[in-house]
C-alpha cells in the first residue's frame, strides 16, 4: 500500500546529481543563475503561471510538476503515501537543504525521540537532539477542493524554495524541513478541475460542482481527524503522527468571498480546555507574524481573533494540539474558483462574524479593511505565499525553541500523575459483545499514534464516580454529567483481553479529549441568542460508538507486574477479537442484513454530505444499495426496483426544488418536483418502506401528511439550541427496530428534530431521555427536548415510514446507532 522511495538509491541519485551540478558550476562565481536554470518553473511545465485567471492545474499536472522538481532539485524529494479513495496517488513533498534531504532518516529519528520523551534518558541527550534536529513544518493545501488556489500555490512555493538563493530562503532550508501536501484531497482537485473546465465561458463558470468533492464526505473531509474514516486522513495521520511528528502544521483554506480577505490566528473563543496554554500562545505568535508580514507586504483586510475557534477536536489544524504541535489555519476570501470576482462595499458592509462587526469596519484585530473591488485568484495566491513564507521563516528562526517546547509538552504528559479520583487511564473492557465497534475504536486510536495496550492478565481497577461535575475557575458549576457507562464505583476485576489507554503518554491530551464528555460553555449573544460554535460541541468517541470505556482511577497491582502488549496495527485488534481480516468490497465487515432487500439511497444534486456519509456507512458494512436520482423518482414505479428507500438528512427545499434553472445546467436542476413527491407517496402506500434521517423527516411530514409535528421547528436559539452533541435515548426494546439496542442509548443530535403526536398509529421506538439527557456537548433549553419522540414508525397505506429525528450515521462516527438503521431496513 505504501510505496516509499528507496532512500539509499535516492541518496546515490542525489549525490550524482550534486556531482553533476558542481561540475556544471565549476569556474562560475555566481552559482544562482545556473541553479535557477536547472529547475523548471511551474510556468515552464504547465504553460501558465499558478494563479493566472481561468487556469487550473489538475492532479496529474500537479504531480507531474512535483516529479520534475524532484528530478531537478536536490532540495526536493517526493514521497507517494498511498492511494486516495478514488485511487489517485497521494503525495508529500519534502523540501529542505540538500544535506537535510540526504539525511531525512536521521531527522525522522530525532523527531520520533523528541515526540516521546521516554526515549531520551539524559539532559545531555535531549540537548544534543534539540541542537541537531530541524523544525518540521507541514503545509497542507486545498483539503476543501473548491478552495482551490492553495493547490496551485503549492507549486509556486516549492519552486521558489527549490531555486532561490536569498538569505531568508537559505535559513528556512537550513533549519526547517517542509513537508508540503499539495492537496489533502487529490480526488477533489480533479472533480473541481473537470467541472471548472466544462463550465468555463458558460453562465455557470466559477460555480461549485453539483456533487461532493470527496466521494463520501465532501466538505466533511476535514471533520475526520480523530475518527480516520477516510483513506486520506489515514494516510496523512500516519505520515504526521506516526512517522514525522511535525512541530508546526499549517492548513491553508479559503472562506466566503464577502468577508475579511484573510483570516489568521489567534482564534476566537472558546478554547478547548485540553489544549496546552503554551500552544495557544505559540499559535498566536505565528498568526501575528503572518498578519504583520502580510501588512508589511501591503495587503489589506487581514483579520485575527474572529470566526474560527479551537473548541472542536477533529480538524486538520486542531488535531496537532493533541500531539503537542502548533496548528495554524488561514482562510483567504474566495474568488469564483479560478475566475476573478468583484466584491462591493455593500457586500462587505453586510458581512459579519464572531469578532467582526462587518467586513468594512476597522478594529484592533482588523486594522486595515479592504475597501472592495476586483478580487482575483492571484490575490489569494500572493497572500498565501507570504503567509507560508512567514510560517517557515518563524519556524526556522526559532528552530531550537520549537523543538524544546514540543519536547517539554510531551514530557509533561508523560509525567502526568492524577489527583485523587482523577482518571489515570480509560479502559475498554473485554467481552462487551460489540467487537466490531471495539476494533474500530482501537484502530482509530492506534491510527493517530495513541498508545493502546492489551491486558494479557487480569487486574483489579478502581473506577471513578458515575457523576462528573465540572466547575469553571471561579467555582461556578458548568455541568453535571454521567460518566460514559454507568459502572458502579469501586474496585472491579478487569478481565484479560481488555484494552487500556493510559493518560501518561505523549498524547495524554488527545486521550482525554476523546474519552471524556465535553462541557461546552453556555455562550450567548447580548440578545440572549446562542452563539454558534465553529463546529460541533461534543464528540466523546466511545460514547458515539457505543463502546463501554470507563475511567480508571486506581489500579491495585503494580502495572509493571502485569503483562501488557502495545497494539501497533489495527489488524492486531481484529486478530485478538477473532474478526475477519480479509477485505471484501474494501471493508472486512460482513453485512448485518440476512436477506438482501433492494435498497435505494436518495442522492440529489446539491452535494449533500449526509448522503455521502450514508453511503460510507453502507459500504463499510457491505450493505448493497443503489443511488437514486431525482429523475428516477420522477419516473415513478419505484416499488418495481426498491423495497426500501432512504432519505439522508436534507432540507425540504433542496429535496423538492433542487437547484434553480439559473444556477446550474438543466441536468442538475429541479429536485423531486411534485411528481416525484407523489411517486414517493405511492411507493409507501403500495407497500414500500421509507427511512428518513433528521431534516428529511420534515419534508416527509409536510408533503406526505404524517400525523407528527417537529416541536423544535419554530423555536428561537434563545429557547433551544444544540449544535452537535450527544444525548441519551430511552429505547422501547420491544419494538423490532430496537432489537439489540440498550434501553439507554447515546445518539447524535446536531440541530436535529424532536417529534410529538396524538395519533395512536404512530409507533414510538425511542424518546429523548427524561433525565440526564445531555451526555456530551451543549444543550440549551433541555426541557424542550426531554421525553419527545426521537425515533418512530408511521404506517401509511400498506407501507411504513421510519422517522429518525437525530443522525444515526453522523460522519460515520455514531456506531452506537448504526444498528437502528439495519433494524429499520430489515424489520
Ligand atoms: Zn476550508
Coordinates of N, CA and C in Angstrom, one line a residue, residues 357-504:
X357 N -17.6 43.1 13.3 CA -19.0 43.7 13.2 C -19.4 43.7 11.7
X358 N -18.5 44.1 10.8 CA -18.7 44.0 9.4 C -17.3 44.0 8.7
X359 N -17.3 43.7 7.5 CA -16.0 43.5 6.8 C -15.5 44.8 6.3
X360 N -16.1 45.9 6.7 CA -15.5 47.2 6.3 C -15.0 48.0 7.5
X361 N -15.4 47.6 8.7 CA -15.2 48.4 9.9 C -13.8 48.0 10.6
X362 N -12.9 49.0 10.6 CA -11.6 48.8 11.2 C -11.8 48.5 12.7
X363 N -10.9 47.6 13.2 CA -10.9 47.3 14.6 C -9.4 46.8 15.0
X364 N -9.1 46.7 16.3 CA -7.8 46.3 16.6 C -7.4 45.0 16.0
X365 N -8.3 44.1 15.9 CA -8.0 42.8 15.3 C -8.1 42.8 13.8
X366 N -8.5 44.0 13.3 CA -8.8 44.1 11.8 C -8.5 45.5 11.4
X367 N -7.2 45.9 11.5 CA -6.9 47.4 11.4 C -7.0 48.0 10.1
X368 N -7.0 47.2 9.0 CA -6.9 47.8 7.7 C -7.9 47.1 6.7
X369 N -9.2 47.3 6.9 CA -10.1 46.6 6.0 C -9.9 46.9 4.5
X370 N -10.2 45.9 3.7 CA -10.1 46.0 2.2 C -11.3 46.7 1.7
X371 N -11.2 47.7 0.8 CA -12.4 48.5 0.5 C -13.3 48.0 -0.6
X372 N -13.0 46.8 -1.1 CA -13.8 46.2 -2.1 C -13.2 46.5 -3.5
X373 N -13.7 45.8 -4.5 CA -13.2 45.9 -5.9 C -13.0 44.6 -6.5
X374 N -12.1 44.5 -7.5 CA -11.9 43.2 -8.2 C -11.1 42.3 -7.2
X375 N -11.4 41.0 -7.2 CA -10.7 40.1 -6.4 C -10.3 38.9 -7.2
X376 N -9.0 38.6 -7.3 CA -8.6 37.6 -8.3 C -7.9 36.4 -7.6
X377 N -7.9 35.3 -8.3 CA -7.1 34.1 -7.7 C -5.7 34.5 -7.4
X378 N -5.1 35.4 -8.2 CA -3.7 35.8 -8.0 C -3.6 36.5 -6.6
X379 N -4.6 37.3 -6.2 CA -4.6 38.0 -4.9 C -4.5 36.9 -3.8
X380 N -5.3 35.9 -3.9 CA -5.3 34.8 -2.9 C -3.9 34.2 -2.8
X381 N -3.5 33.8 -4.0 CA -2.2 33.1 -4.1 C -1.0 33.9 -3.5
X382 N -1.0 35.2 -3.8 CA 0.1 36.0 -3.3 C 0.0 36.1 -1.8
X383 N -1.2 36.2 -1.2 CA -1.3 36.3 0.2 C -0.9 35.0 0.9
X384 N -1.3 33.9 0.2 CA -0.9 32.6 0.8 C 0.6 32.3 0.7
X385 N 1.2 32.8 -0.3 CA 2.7 32.7 -0.4 C 3.4 33.4 0.7
X386 N 3.0 34.7 0.9 CA 3.6 35.4 2.0 C 3.3 34.7 3.4
X387 N 2.1 34.2 3.6 CA 1.8 33.6 4.8 C 2.6 32.3 5.0
X388 N 2.8 31.5 4.0 CA 3.5 30.3 4.1 C 5.0 30.6 4.4
X389 N 5.5 31.6 3.7 CA 6.9 32.0 4.0 C 7.1 32.5 5.4
X390 N 6.1 33.2 5.9 CA 6.1 33.7 7.2 C 6.2 32.6 8.2
X391 N 5.4 31.6 8.0 CA 5.4 30.4 8.9 C 6.8 29.7 8.9
X392 N 7.3 29.5 7.7 CA 8.5 28.8 7.5 C 9.7 29.6 8.2
X393 N 9.6 30.9 8.0 CA 10.7 31.7 8.5 C 10.7 31.7 10.0
X394 N 9.5 31.9 10.6 CA 9.5 31.8 12.1 C 9.9 30.5 12.6
X395 N 9.5 29.4 11.9 CA 9.8 28.1 12.3 C 11.4 27.9 12.3
X396 N 12.0 28.4 11.2 CA 13.4 28.3 11.0 C 14.2 29.1 12.1
X397 N 13.8 30.4 12.2 CA 14.5 31.3 13.1 C 14.5 30.8 14.5
X398 N 13.4 30.3 15.0 CA 13.4 29.8 16.4 C 13.3 28.3 16.5
X399 N 14.0 27.7 15.5 CA 14.1 26.2 15.4 C 14.2 25.5 16.8
X400 N 15.2 25.9 17.5 CA 15.5 25.2 18.8 C 14.4 25.3 19.8
X401 N 13.9 26.5 19.9 CA 12.8 26.7 20.9 C 11.5 25.9 20.6
X402 N 11.2 25.8 19.3 CA 10.1 25.0 18.9 C 10.3 23.5 19.3
X403 N 11.5 23.0 19.0 CA 11.8 21.6 19.4 C 11.8 21.4 20.9
X404 N 12.3 22.4 21.6 CA 12.3 22.3 23.1 C 10.9 22.3 23.6
X405 N 10.1 23.3 23.2 CA 8.7 23.3 23.6 C 7.9 22.0 23.4
X406 N 8.1 21.5 22.2 CA 7.5 20.3 21.7 C 7.9 19.1 22.7
X407 N 9.1 19.0 23.0 CA 9.6 18.0 23.9 C 9.0 18.2 25.3
X408 N 9.1 19.5 25.8 CA 8.6 19.7 27.1 C 7.1 19.4 27.3
X409 N 6.3 19.7 26.3 CA 4.9 19.4 26.3 C 4.6 17.9 26.4
X410 N 5.4 17.2 25.6 CA 5.3 15.7 25.7 C 5.7 15.2 27.0
X411 N 6.8 15.8 27.6 CA 7.3 15.3 28.9 C 6.2 15.5 30.0
X412 N 5.5 16.7 29.9 CA 4.5 17.0 30.9 C 3.4 15.9 30.9
X413 N 3.0 15.5 29.7 CA 2.0 14.4 29.6 C 2.5 13.1 30.1
X414 N 3.8 12.8 29.7 CA 4.4 11.5 30.2 C 4.5 11.4 31.7
X415 N 4.7 12.6 32.3 CA 4.9 12.6 33.8 C 3.6 12.8 34.5
X416 N 2.5 12.8 33.8 CA 1.2 13.1 34.4 C 0.9 12.1 35.6
X417 N 0.6 12.7 36.8 CA 0.1 11.8 37.9 C -1.2 12.4 38.3
X418 N -2.2 11.5 38.3 CA -3.6 12.0 38.6 C -3.8 12.4 40.0
X419 N -4.6 13.4 40.3 CA -5.0 13.7 41.6 C -6.1 12.7 42.0
X420 N -6.5 12.7 43.3 CA -7.4 11.7 43.7 C -8.7 11.7 43.0
X421 N -9.2 10.6 42.6 CA -10.4 10.4 41.8 C -10.4 11.0 40.4
X422 N -9.2 11.4 40.0 CA -9.0 11.8 38.6 C -8.5 10.5 37.8
X423 N -8.9 10.4 36.5 CA -8.6 9.2 35.8 C -7.1 9.1 35.5
X424 N -6.6 7.9 35.6 CA -5.2 7.6 35.2 C -5.2 6.9 33.9
X425 N -6.3 6.3 33.5 CA -6.4 5.6 32.2 C -7.9 5.4 31.9
X426 N -8.2 5.1 30.6 CA -9.5 4.7 30.2 C -9.4 3.2 29.8
X427 N -10.5 2.5 30.2 CA -10.5 1.0 30.0 C -11.5 0.7 28.9
X428 N -11.2 -0.3 28.0 CA -12.2 -0.8 27.1 C -12.3 -2.3 27.5
X429 N -13.3 -2.6 28.4 CA -13.3 -4.0 28.9 C -13.6 -5.0 27.9
X430 N -13.0 -6.2 28.0 CA -13.2 -7.3 27.1 C -14.7 -7.8 27.4
X431 N -15.2 -8.5 26.4 CA -16.5 -9.2 26.5 C -17.7 -8.2 26.5
X432 N -17.6 -7.1 25.8 CA -18.8 -6.2 25.7 C -19.7 -6.7 24.7
X433 N -19.3 -7.6 23.8 CA -20.2 -8.0 22.7 C -20.3 -7.0 21.6
X434 N -19.5 -6.1 21.5 CA -19.6 -5.1 20.3 C -18.2 -5.1 19.7
X435 N -17.8 -6.3 19.2 CA -16.4 -6.4 18.8 C -16.0 -5.5 17.6
X436 N -16.9 -5.4 16.7 CA -16.5 -4.6 15.5 C -16.3 -3.1 15.9
X437 N -17.2 -2.6 16.8 CA -17.0 -1.3 17.3 C -15.7 -1.1 18.1
X438 N -15.5 -2.1 18.9 CA -14.2 -2.0 19.8 C -13.0 -2.0 18.8
X439 N -13.0 -2.9 17.8 CA -11.9 -2.9 16.9 C -11.7 -1.6 16.2
X440 N -12.8 -1.0 15.8 CA -12.8 0.2 15.1 C -12.3 1.4 15.9
X441 N -12.7 1.4 17.2 CA -12.3 2.4 18.1 C -10.8 2.3 18.4
X442 N -10.3 1.1 18.7 CA -8.9 0.9 19.0 C -8.1 1.3 17.7
X443 N -8.7 0.8 16.6 CA -8.0 1.2 15.3 C -7.8 2.6 15.1
X444 N -8.9 3.4 15.4 CA -8.8 4.9 15.2 C -7.8 5.5 16.1
X445 N -7.7 4.9 17.3 CA -6.7 5.5 18.3 C -5.3 5.2 17.8
X446 N -5.1 3.9 17.5 CA -3.7 3.5 17.1 C -3.3 4.2 15.8
X447 N -4.3 4.4 14.9 CA -4.0 5.1 13.6 C -3.5 6.5 13.8
X448 N -3.9 7.2 14.9 CA -3.4 8.5 15.1 C -2.3 8.6 16.1
X449 N -1.7 7.4 16.4 CA -0.5 7.3 17.2 C -0.7 7.3 18.7
X450 N -2.0 7.1 19.1 CA -2.2 6.9 20.6 C -1.8 5.5 21.0
X451 N -1.2 5.4 22.2 CA -0.8 4.1 22.7 C -1.9 3.4 23.4
X452 N -2.2 2.2 22.9 CA -3.3 1.4 23.5 C -2.6 0.0 23.8
X453 N -2.9 -0.4 25.0 CA -2.3 -1.7 25.5 C -3.4 -2.8 25.6
X454 N -3.1 -4.0 25.3 CA -4.0 -5.1 25.6 C -3.5 -5.7 26.9
X455 N -4.4 -6.0 27.8 CA -4.1 -6.6 29.1 C -4.0 -8.1 28.8
X456 N -2.8 -8.7 29.1 CA -2.7 -10.1 28.9 C -3.0 -10.9 30.1
X457 N -3.2 -10.2 31.2 CA -3.5 -10.8 32.5 C -4.6 -9.9 33.1
X458 N -5.5 -10.5 34.0 CA -6.5 -9.7 34.6 C -5.8 -8.7 35.6
X459 N -6.5 -7.7 35.9 CA -6.1 -6.8 37.1 C -7.3 -6.3 37.8
X460 N -7.0 -5.6 38.9 CA -8.1 -5.0 39.7 C -8.0 -3.5 39.6
X461 N -9.1 -2.9 39.2 CA -9.1 -1.5 39.0 C -10.2 -0.8 39.7
X462 N -10.0 0.4 40.2 CA -11.0 1.2 40.8 C -11.5 2.2 39.8
X463 N -12.9 2.3 39.7 CA -13.5 3.2 38.7 C -14.0 4.4 39.4
X464 N -14.1 5.5 38.6 CA -14.5 6.8 39.1 C -15.9 6.9 39.4
X465 N -16.4 8.0 40.0 CA -17.8 8.1 40.3 C -18.6 8.2 39.0
X466 N -19.9 7.9 39.1 CA -20.7 7.9 37.9 C -21.1 9.3 37.5
X467 N -20.9 10.2 38.4 CA -21.3 11.6 38.1 C -20.1 12.5 38.1
X468 N -20.0 13.2 37.1 CA -18.8 14.1 36.9 C -19.3 15.5 37.0
X469 N -18.7 16.3 37.8 CA -19.1 17.7 37.9 C -18.0 18.6 37.4
X470 N -18.3 19.6 36.6 CA -17.3 20.5 36.1 C -17.6 21.9 36.6
X471 N -16.6 22.5 37.2 CA -16.7 23.9 37.6 C -15.8 24.7 36.7
X472 N -16.1 26.0 36.6 CA -15.1 26.9 36.0 C -14.2 27.4 37.0
X473 N -13.2 28.3 36.6 CA -12.2 28.7 37.5 C -12.7 29.5 38.7
X474 N -13.9 30.1 38.5 CA -14.4 30.9 39.6 C -15.4 30.0 40.5
X475 N -15.4 28.7 40.2 CA -16.2 27.9 41.1 C -17.7 27.7 40.6
X476 N -18.0 28.3 39.5 CA -19.4 28.2 39.0 C -19.6 26.8 38.4
X477 N -20.7 26.2 38.6 CA -20.9 24.9 38.1 C -21.3 25.0 36.6
X478 N -20.5 24.3 35.8 CA -20.7 24.3 34.4 C -21.6 23.2 33.9
X479 N -21.5 22.1 34.6 CA -22.4 20.9 34.1 C -22.1 19.7 35.0
X480 N -23.1 18.8 35.0 CA -23.0 17.6 35.7 C -23.3 16.5 34.6
X481 N -22.4 15.6 34.6 CA -22.5 14.5 33.5 C -22.4 13.2 34.2
X482 N -23.2 12.2 33.6 CA -22.9 10.9 34.0 C -21.6 10.5 33.2
X483 N -20.8 9.6 33.8 CA -19.7 9.1 33.1 C -20.2 8.2 32.0
X484 N -19.3 7.8 31.2 CA -19.7 7.2 29.9 C -20.6 6.0 30.0
X485 N -20.3 5.1 30.9 CA -21.2 4.0 31.1 C -21.3 3.9 32.6
X486 N -22.5 3.6 33.0 CA -22.8 3.5 34.5 C -22.1 2.3 35.1
X487 N -20.8 2.4 35.3 CA -20.1 1.4 36.0 C -20.2 1.7 37.5
X488 N -20.5 0.8 38.3 CA -20.5 1.1 39.7 C -19.1 1.5 40.2
X489 N -19.1 2.5 41.0 CA -17.8 2.9 41.5 C -17.2 1.8 42.4
X490 N -15.9 1.8 42.7 CA -15.3 0.8 43.5 C -14.4 -0.1 42.7
X491 N -13.8 -1.1 43.3 CA -12.8 -1.9 42.7 C -13.5 -3.1 42.0
X492 N -13.1 -3.4 40.7 CA -13.6 -4.5 40.0 C -12.5 -5.2 39.3
X493 N -12.7 -6.5 39.1 CA -11.7 -7.3 38.3 C -11.9 -6.9 36.8
X494 N -10.8 -6.6 36.2 CA -10.8 -6.3 34.7 C -10.2 -7.6 34.0
X495 N -11.0 -8.2 33.1 CA -10.5 -9.4 32.5 C -9.4 -9.2 31.6
X496 N -8.6 -10.2 31.4 CA -7.5 -10.2 30.3 C -8.2 -10.1 29.0
X497 N -7.5 -9.5 28.1 CA -8.2 -9.2 26.7 C -8.8 -7.8 26.7
X498 N -8.9 -7.1 27.8 CA -9.4 -5.8 27.8 C -8.3 -4.9 27.2
X499 N -8.7 -3.7 26.8 CA -7.7 -2.7 26.3 C -7.6 -1.5 27.3
X500 N -6.4 -1.0 27.5 CA -6.3 0.1 28.4 C -5.5 1.2 27.7
X501 N -5.9 2.5 28.0 CA -5.3 3.6 27.3 C -4.9 4.5 28.5
X502 N -3.6 4.6 28.7 CA -3.1 5.4 29.8 C -3.0 6.9 29.4
X503 N -3.3 7.8 30.4 CA -3.2 9.2 30.2 C -1.7 9.7 30.2
X504 N -0.9 8.9 30.9 CA 0.6 9.3 31.0 C 1.2 8.8 29.7

